[in-house]
Amino acid sequence: MKTTTNIAVDIGNSAIKLALSTEEIIHEKSLPLVESDWQISAAQWALSHSDDQPLAWHIASVHPQATKTLTDHLGTNFPAAKVKLMTWCDVPMEPNVDEPDRLGIDRLISAYAATLQSEPPLVVVDAGSAITVDMVTADRKFQGGAILPGLGMQFASLAKGTASLPLLDSRHKKPHYPAKNTEDAIFSGVLTAAIAAIDLLIAKYGNHVNIAKEDVPVVLTGGDAPFLSPHLQHNHERIDNLVCRGILGLQS
């Protein structure tokens, strides 16, 4: 009997990330949702790493339309594949929030995955299309957190909401204080706002559990993590593809 290969899928607002583990090696792939036929590329990538084993797709998504695109493709072309849409009930971590059904599954799985790396209490920062800063207490309960616009969303908002400001197309810049041109001023302002918000939230969460801010473990993930990491005041561990790693951890 063939062993099933578990495919971890994290569908965000702008990209789909996939991961699977073979012989203790984790293979990972990211595809932008604006890419033509991304669902075909995702399925082909998974098949190429499955060693001809049956596939079981474990999907955590915050993008309903993209989820339908992928599941429709799998159902039509791979009817034997197992497909599971994950909910908070699949995660062994109690969400201490007002409406668990409305909690982004990516936030809860990231928090669970972070506890596999560090002992709580801890803070998880996911810097994607939106930036989330969430808290897990020592009793391993997800306590909620904060959501703010990601770097790209802030850049786009400034360009769309003003008559003259350009849309920045690169994050490969350094902040300048004070900045001497419009592009540097936008980048410096947006980056500094995000960093200041994250650092302040970490400090406030530390106060919530009576721990000095410098002693709060912080896990940083997300597509913009490489750009934020050098500027954060708090010590942190950067772990890429945290949601997919959490999904794989749940299947082991």
mmCIF file of N, CA, C and O in Angstrom, residues 187-250:
data_model
loop_
_atom_site.group_PDB
_atom_site.id
_atom_site.type_symbol
_atom_site.label_atom_id
_atom_site.label_comp_id
_atom_site.label_asym_id
_atom_site.label_seq_id
_atom_site.Cartn_x
_atom_site.Cartn_y
_atom_site.Cartn_z
ATOM 1 N N PHE A 187 9.302 55.375 1.253
ATOM 2 C CA PHE A 187 9.827 54.122 1.792
ATOM 3 C C PHE A 187 10.164 54.262 3.272
ATOM 4 O O PHE A 187 9.805 53.401 4.091
ATOM 5 N N SER A 188 10.834 55.344 3.632
ATOM 6 C CA SER A 188 11.234 55.539 5.023
ATOM 7 C C SER A 188 10.023 55.670 5.932
ATOM 8 O O SER A 188 9.993 55.114 7.038
ATOM 9 N N GLY A 189 9.009 56.392 5.468
ATOM 10 C CA GLY A 189 7.815 56.572 6.281
ATOM 11 C C GLY A 189 7.045 55.287 6.488
ATOM 12 O O GLY A 189 6.650 54.949 7.616
ATOM 13 N N VAL A 190 6.829 54.543 5.410
ATOM 14 C CA VAL A 190 6.061 53.302 5.502
ATOM 15 C C VAL A 190 6.810 52.262 6.331
ATOM 16 O O VAL A 190 6.235 51.617 7.219
ATOM 17 N N LEU A 191 8.097 52.083 6.055
ATOM 18 C CA LEU A 191 8.872 51.092 6.803
ATOM 19 C C LEU A 191 8.914 51.436 8.286
ATOM 20 O O LEU A 191 8.703 50.569 9.145
ATOM 21 N N THR A 192 9.157 52.699 8.594
ATOM 22 C CA THR A 192 9.264 53.109 9.990
ATOM 23 C C THR A 192 7.935 52.955 10.717
ATOM 24 O O THR A 192 7.899 52.547 11.889
ATOM 25 N N ALA A 193 6.833 53.261 10.034
ATOM 26 C CA ALA A 193 5.515 53.090 10.651
ATOM 27 C C ALA A 193 5.266 51.627 10.997
ATOM 28 O O ALA A 193 4.768 51.303 12.087
ATOM 29 N N ALA A 194 5.612 50.730 10.073
ATOM 30 C CA ALA A 194 5.397 49.303 10.318
ATOM 31 C C ALA A 194 6.280 48.807 11.458
ATOM 32 O O ALA A 194 5.812 48.095 12.363
ATOM 33 N N ILE A 195 7.550 49.175 11.437
ATOM 34 C CA ILE A 195 8.477 48.733 12.476
ATOM 35 C C ILE A 195 8.054 49.255 13.844
ATOM 36 O O ILE A 195 8.037 48.523 14.844
ATOM 37 N N ALA A 196 7.703 50.543 13.902
ATOM 38 C CA ALA A 196 7.309 51.141 15.177
ATOM 39 C C ALA A 196 6.059 50.472 15.735
ATOM 40 O O ALA A 196 5.960 50.214 16.943
ATOM 41 N N ALA A 197 5.099 50.179 14.852
ATOM 42 C CA ALA A 197 3.870 49.521 15.302
ATOM 43 C C ALA A 197 4.165 48.133 15.851
ATOM 44 O O ALA A 197 3.656 47.740 16.911
ATOM 45 N N ILE A 198 4.986 47.370 15.144
ATOM 46 C CA ILE A 198 5.311 46.010 15.590
ATOM 47 C C ILE A 198 6.032 46.046 16.933
ATOM 48 O O ILE A 198 5.682 45.313 17.871
ATOM 49 N N ASP A 199 7.043 46.906 17.053
ATOM 50 C CA ASP A 199 7.799 46.981 18.307
ATOM 51 C C ASP A 199 6.912 47.412 19.472
ATOM 52 O O ASP A 199 7.025 46.884 20.586
ATOM 53 N N LEU A 200 6.022 48.373 19.232
ATOM 54 C CA LEU A 200 5.133 48.833 20.294
ATOM 55 C C LEU A 200 4.162 47.732 20.711
ATOM 56 O O LEU A 200 3.913 47.526 21.912
ATOM 57 N N LEU A 201 3.623 47.007 19.746
ATOM 58 C CA LEU A 201 2.690 45.928 20.069
ATOM 59 C C LEU A 201 3.375 44.827 20.875
ATOM 60 O O LEU A 201 2.799 44.291 21.829
ATOM 61 N N ILE A 202 4.599 44.483 20.508
ATOM 62 C CA ILE A 202 5.336 43.467 21.267
ATOM 63 C C ILE A 202 5.498 43.913 22.717
ATOM 64 O O ILE A 202 5.307 43.132 23.656
ATOM 65 N N ALA A 203 5.842 45.181 22.907
ATOM 66 C CA ALA A 203 6.010 45.702 24.264
ATOM 67 C C ALA A 203 4.700 45.651 25.044
ATOM 68 O O ALA A 203 4.671 45.281 26.226
ATOM 69 N N LYS A 204 3.595 46.005 24.399
ATOM 70 C CA LYS A 204 2.299 45.983 25.077
ATOM 71 C C LYS A 204 1.879 44.554 25.419
ATOM 72 O O LYS A 204 1.296 44.301 26.481
ATOM 73 N N TYR A 205 2.158 43.607 24.535
ATOM 74 C CA TYR A 205 1.836 42.213 24.840
ATOM 75 C C TYR A 205 2.678 41.722 26.022
ATOM 76 O O TYR A 205 2.204 40.948 26.857
ATOM 77 N N GLY A 206 3.944 42.160 26.065
ATOM 78 C CA GLY A 206 4.784 41.798 27.203
ATOM 79 C C GLY A 206 4.204 42.319 28.504
ATOM 80 O O GLY A 206 4.181 41.611 29.521
ATOM 81 N N ASN A 207 3.700 43.551 28.483
ATOM 82 C CA ASN A 207 3.056 44.109 29.675
ATOM 83 C C ASN A 207 1.832 43.290 30.072
ATOM 84 O O ASN A 207 1.540 43.119 31.259
ATOM 85 N N HIS A 208 1.122 42.775 29.074
ATOM 86 C CA HIS A 208 -0.094 42.002 29.329
ATOM 87 C C HIS A 208 0.197 40.748 30.146
ATOM 88 O O HIS A 208 -0.630 40.318 30.958
ATOM 89 N N VAL A 209 1.369 40.157 29.932
ATOM 90 C CA VAL A 209 1.720 38.927 30.657
ATOM 91 C C VAL A 209 2.830 39.174 31.674
ATOM 92 O O VAL A 209 3.461 38.237 32.163
ATOM 93 N N ASN A 210 3.073 40.454 31.966
ATOM 94 C CA ASN A 210 4.062 40.840 32.981
ATOM 95 C C ASN A 210 5.457 40.305 32.676
ATOM 96 O O ASN A 210 6.155 39.775 33.551
ATOM 97 N N ILE A 211 5.853 40.431 31.421
ATOM 98 C CA ILE A 211 7.193 40.037 30.999
ATOM 99 C C ILE A 211 7.855 41.246 30.351
ATOM 100 O O ILE A 211 7.226 41.953 29.551
ATOM 101 N N ALA A 212 9.106 41.484 30.695
ATOM 102 C CA ALA A 212 9.834 42.583 30.068
ATOM 103 C C ALA A 212 9.865 42.374 28.565
ATOM 104 O O ALA A 212 10.032 41.247 28.080
ATOM 105 N N LYS A 213 9.697 43.469 27.819
ATOM 106 C CA LYS A 213 9.565 43.350 26.369
ATOM 107 C C LYS A 213 10.759 42.644 25.733
ATOM 108 O O LYS A 213 10.613 41.915 24.752
ATOM 109 N N GLU A 214 11.952 42.833 26.311
ATOM 110 C CA GLU A 214 13.133 42.201 25.720
ATOM 111 C C GLU A 214 13.175 40.700 25.968
ATOM 112 O O GLU A 214 13.971 39.981 25.355
ATOM 113 N N ASP A 215 12.310 40.205 26.860
ATOM 114 C CA ASP A 215 12.289 38.775 27.176
ATOM 115 C C ASP A 215 11.174 38.023 26.457
ATOM 116 O O ASP A 215 11.028 36.812 26.644
ATOM 117 N N VAL A 216 10.373 38.719 25.660
ATOM 118 C CA VAL A 216 9.279 38.063 24.941
ATOM 119 C C VAL A 216 9.831 37.419 23.671
ATOM 120 O O VAL A 216 10.360 38.114 22.798
ATOM 121 N N PRO A 217 9.732 36.085 23.528
ATOM 122 C CA PRO A 217 10.169 35.460 22.276
ATOM 123 C C PRO A 217 9.300 35.943 21.111
ATOM 124 O O PRO A 217 8.076 36.041 21.240
ATOM 125 N N VAL A 218 9.936 36.249 19.990
ATOM 126 C CA VAL A 218 9.227 36.749 18.812
ATOM 127 C C VAL A 218 9.616 35.898 17.613
ATOM 128 O O VAL A 218 10.806 35.669 17.361
ATOM 129 N N VAL A 219 8.608 35.431 16.883
ATOM 130 C CA VAL A 219 8.826 34.691 15.641
ATOM 131 C C VAL A 219 8.306 35.549 14.495
ATOM 132 O O VAL A 219 7.161 36.009 14.518
ATOM 133 N N LEU A 220 9.138 35.764 13.496
ATOM 134 C CA LEU A 220 8.804 36.605 12.344
ATOM 135 C C LEU A 220 8.723 35.747 11.093
ATOM 136 O O LEU A 220 9.613 34.940 10.818
ATOM 137 N N THR A 221 7.653 35.934 10.321
ATOM 138 C CA THR A 221 7.483 35.198 9.078
ATOM 139 C C THR A 221 6.812 36.104 8.055
ATOM 140 O O THR A 221 6.521 37.262 8.328
ATOM 141 N N GLY A 222 6.564 35.589 6.855
ATOM 142 C CA GLY A 222 5.864 36.353 5.829
ATOM 143 C C GLY A 222 6.795 36.872 4.746
ATOM 144 O O GLY A 222 8.014 36.963 4.916
ATOM 145 N N GLY A 223 6.192 37.234 3.616
ATOM 146 C CA GLY A 223 6.964 37.650 2.453
ATOM 147 C C GLY A 223 7.812 38.886 2.669
ATOM 148 O O GLY A 223 8.866 39.047 2.038
ATOM 149 N N ASP A 224 7.375 39.790 3.553
ATOM 150 C CA ASP A 224 8.149 41.005 3.813
ATOM 151 C C ASP A 224 9.066 40.876 5.021
ATOM 152 O O ASP A 224 9.711 41.856 5.418
ATOM 153 N N ALA A 225 9.145 39.684 5.597
ATOM 154 C CA ALA A 225 10.021 39.480 6.753
ATOM 155 C C ALA A 225 11.476 39.870 6.471
ATOM 156 O O ALA A 225 12.124 40.485 7.329
ATOM 157 N N PRO A 226 12.029 39.567 5.282
ATOM 158 C CA PRO A 226 13.429 39.942 5.040
ATOM 159 C C PRO A 226 13.673 41.446 5.097
ATOM 160 O O PRO A 226 14.778 41.881 5.435
ATOM 161 N N PHE A 227 12.652 42.240 4.764
ATOM 162 C CA PHE A 227 12.820 43.692 4.744
ATOM 163 C C PHE A 227 12.610 44.305 6.128
ATOM 164 O O PHE A 227 13.197 45.340 6.449
ATOM 165 N N LEU A 228 11.787 43.661 6.952
ATOM 166 C CA LEU A 228 11.523 44.174 8.290
ATOM 167 C C LEU A 228 12.569 43.710 9.299
ATOM 168 O O LEU A 228 12.910 44.440 10.237
ATOM 169 N N SER A 229 13.063 42.507 9.119
ATOM 170 C CA SER A 229 13.927 41.879 10.118
ATOM 171 C C SER A 229 15.119 42.733 10.545
ATOM 172 O O SER A 229 15.388 42.863 11.745
ATOM 173 N N PRO A 230 15.859 43.355 9.620
ATOM 174 C CA PRO A 230 17.045 44.107 10.054
ATOM 175 C C PRO A 230 16.723 45.337 10.899
ATOM 176 O O PRO A 230 17.625 45.881 11.553
ATOM 177 N N HIS A 231 15.465 45.769 10.893
ATOM 178 C CA HIS A 231 15.117 47.028 11.544
ATOM 179 C C HIS A 231 14.350 46.853 12.852
ATOM 180 O O HIS A 231 14.177 47.823 13.592
ATOM 181 N N LEU A 232 13.877 45.645 13.137
ATOM 182 C CA LEU A 232 13.139 45.434 14.379
ATOM 183 C C LEU A 232 14.068 45.571 15.580
ATOM 184 O O LEU A 232 15.187 45.049 15.582
ATOM 185 N N GLN A 233 13.591 46.252 16.609
ATOM 186 C CA GLN A 233 14.388 46.404 17.821
ATOM 187 C C GLN A 233 14.428 45.114 18.625
ATOM 188 O O GLN A 233 15.428 44.808 19.275
ATOM 189 N N HIS A 234 13.343 44.370 18.608
ATOM 190 C CA HIS A 234 13.265 43.159 19.416
ATOM 191 C C HIS A 234 14.030 42.011 18.770
ATOM 192 O O HIS A 234 13.988 41.825 17.550
ATOM 193 N N ASN A 235 14.704 41.241 19.607
ATOM 194 C CA ASN A 235 15.302 40.010 19.114
ATOM 195 C C ASN A 235 14.192 39.095 18.609
ATOM 196 O O ASN A 235 13.106 39.026 19.194
ATOM 197 N N HIS A 236 14.462 38.382 17.532
ATOM 198 C CA HIS A 236 13.428 37.540 16.957
ATOM 199 C C HIS A 236 14.062 36.412 16.163
ATOM 200 O O HIS A 236 15.226 36.484 15.764
ATOM 201 N N GLU A 237 13.268 35.380 15.946
ATOM 202 C CA GLU A 237 13.667 34.273 15.082
ATOM 203 C C GLU A 237 12.835 34.353 13.816
ATOM 204 O O GLU A 237 11.612 34.433 13.874
ATOM 205 N N ARG A 238 13.501 34.359 12.688
ATOM 206 C CA ARG A 238 12.789 34.419 11.413
ATOM 207 C C ARG A 238 12.621 33.010 10.856
ATOM 208 O O ARG A 238 13.597 32.271 10.690
ATOM 209 N N ILE A 239 11.369 32.639 10.579
ATOM 210 C CA ILE A 239 11.064 31.321 10.026
ATOM 211 C C ILE A 239 10.176 31.523 8.803
ATOM 212 O O ILE A 239 9.042 31.992 8.923
ATOM 213 N N ASP A 240 10.677 31.192 7.642
ATOM 214 C CA ASP A 240 9.899 31.347 6.422
ATOM 215 C C ASP A 240 8.840 30.252 6.312
ATOM 216 O O ASP A 240 8.997 29.148 6.837
ATOM 217 N N ASN A 241 7.747 30.587 5.620
ATOM 218 C CA ASN A 241 6.697 29.608 5.315
ATOM 219 C C ASN A 241 6.155 28.941 6.580
ATOM 220 O O ASN A 241 5.946 27.722 6.631
ATOM 221 N N LEU A 242 5.885 29.740 7.587
ATOM 222 C CA LEU A 242 5.501 29.211 8.895
ATOM 223 C C LEU A 242 4.163 28.480 8.852
ATOM 224 O O LEU A 242 3.986 27.458 9.524
ATOM 225 N N VAL A 243 3.211 28.977 8.063
ATOM 226 C CA VAL A 243 1.902 28.324 8.000
ATOM 227 C C VAL A 243 2.039 26.905 7.450
ATOM 228 O O VAL A 243 1.519 25.939 8.027
ATOM 229 N N CYS A 244 2.749 26.762 6.343
ATOM 230 C CA CYS A 244 2.919 25.425 5.756
ATOM 231 C C CYS A 244 3.670 24.493 6.701
ATOM 232 O O CYS A 244 3.345 23.303 6.807
ATOM 233 N N ARG A 245 4.654 25.015 7.387
ATOM 234 C CA ARG A 245 5.392 24.185 8.337
ATOM 235 C C ARG A 245 4.487 23.749 9.488
ATOM 236 O O ARG A 245 4.594 22.630 9.994
ATOM 237 N N GLY A 246 3.579 24.633 9.884
ATOM 238 C CA GLY A 246 2.617 24.258 10.912
ATOM 239 C C GLY A 246 1.666 23.178 10.436
ATOM 240 O O GLY A 246 1.331 22.246 11.178
ATOM 241 N N ILE A 247 1.213 23.289 9.188
ATOM 242 C CA ILE A 247 0.318 22.269 8.629
ATOM 243 C C ILE A 247 1.019 20.917 8.584
ATOM 244 O O ILE A 247 0.443 19.886 8.961
ATOM 245 N N LEU A 248 2.273 20.910 8.132
ATOM 246 C CA LEU A 248 3.014 19.647 8.098
ATOM 247 C C LEU A 248 3.200 19.089 9.503
ATOM 248 O O LEU A 248 3.125 17.874 9.720
ATOM 249 N N GLY A 249 3.431 19.981 10.471
ATOM 250 C CA GLY A 249 3.570 19.534 11.849
ATOM 251 C C GLY A 249 2.302 18.888 12.378
ATOM 252 O O GLY A 249 2.352 17.925 13.156
ATOM 253 N N LEU A 250 1.164 19.393 11.944
ATOM 254 C CA LEU A 250 -0.112 18.817 12.377
ATOM 255 C C LEU A 250 -0.347 17.433 11.783
ATOM 256 O O LEU A 250 -1.114 16.638 12.336
#
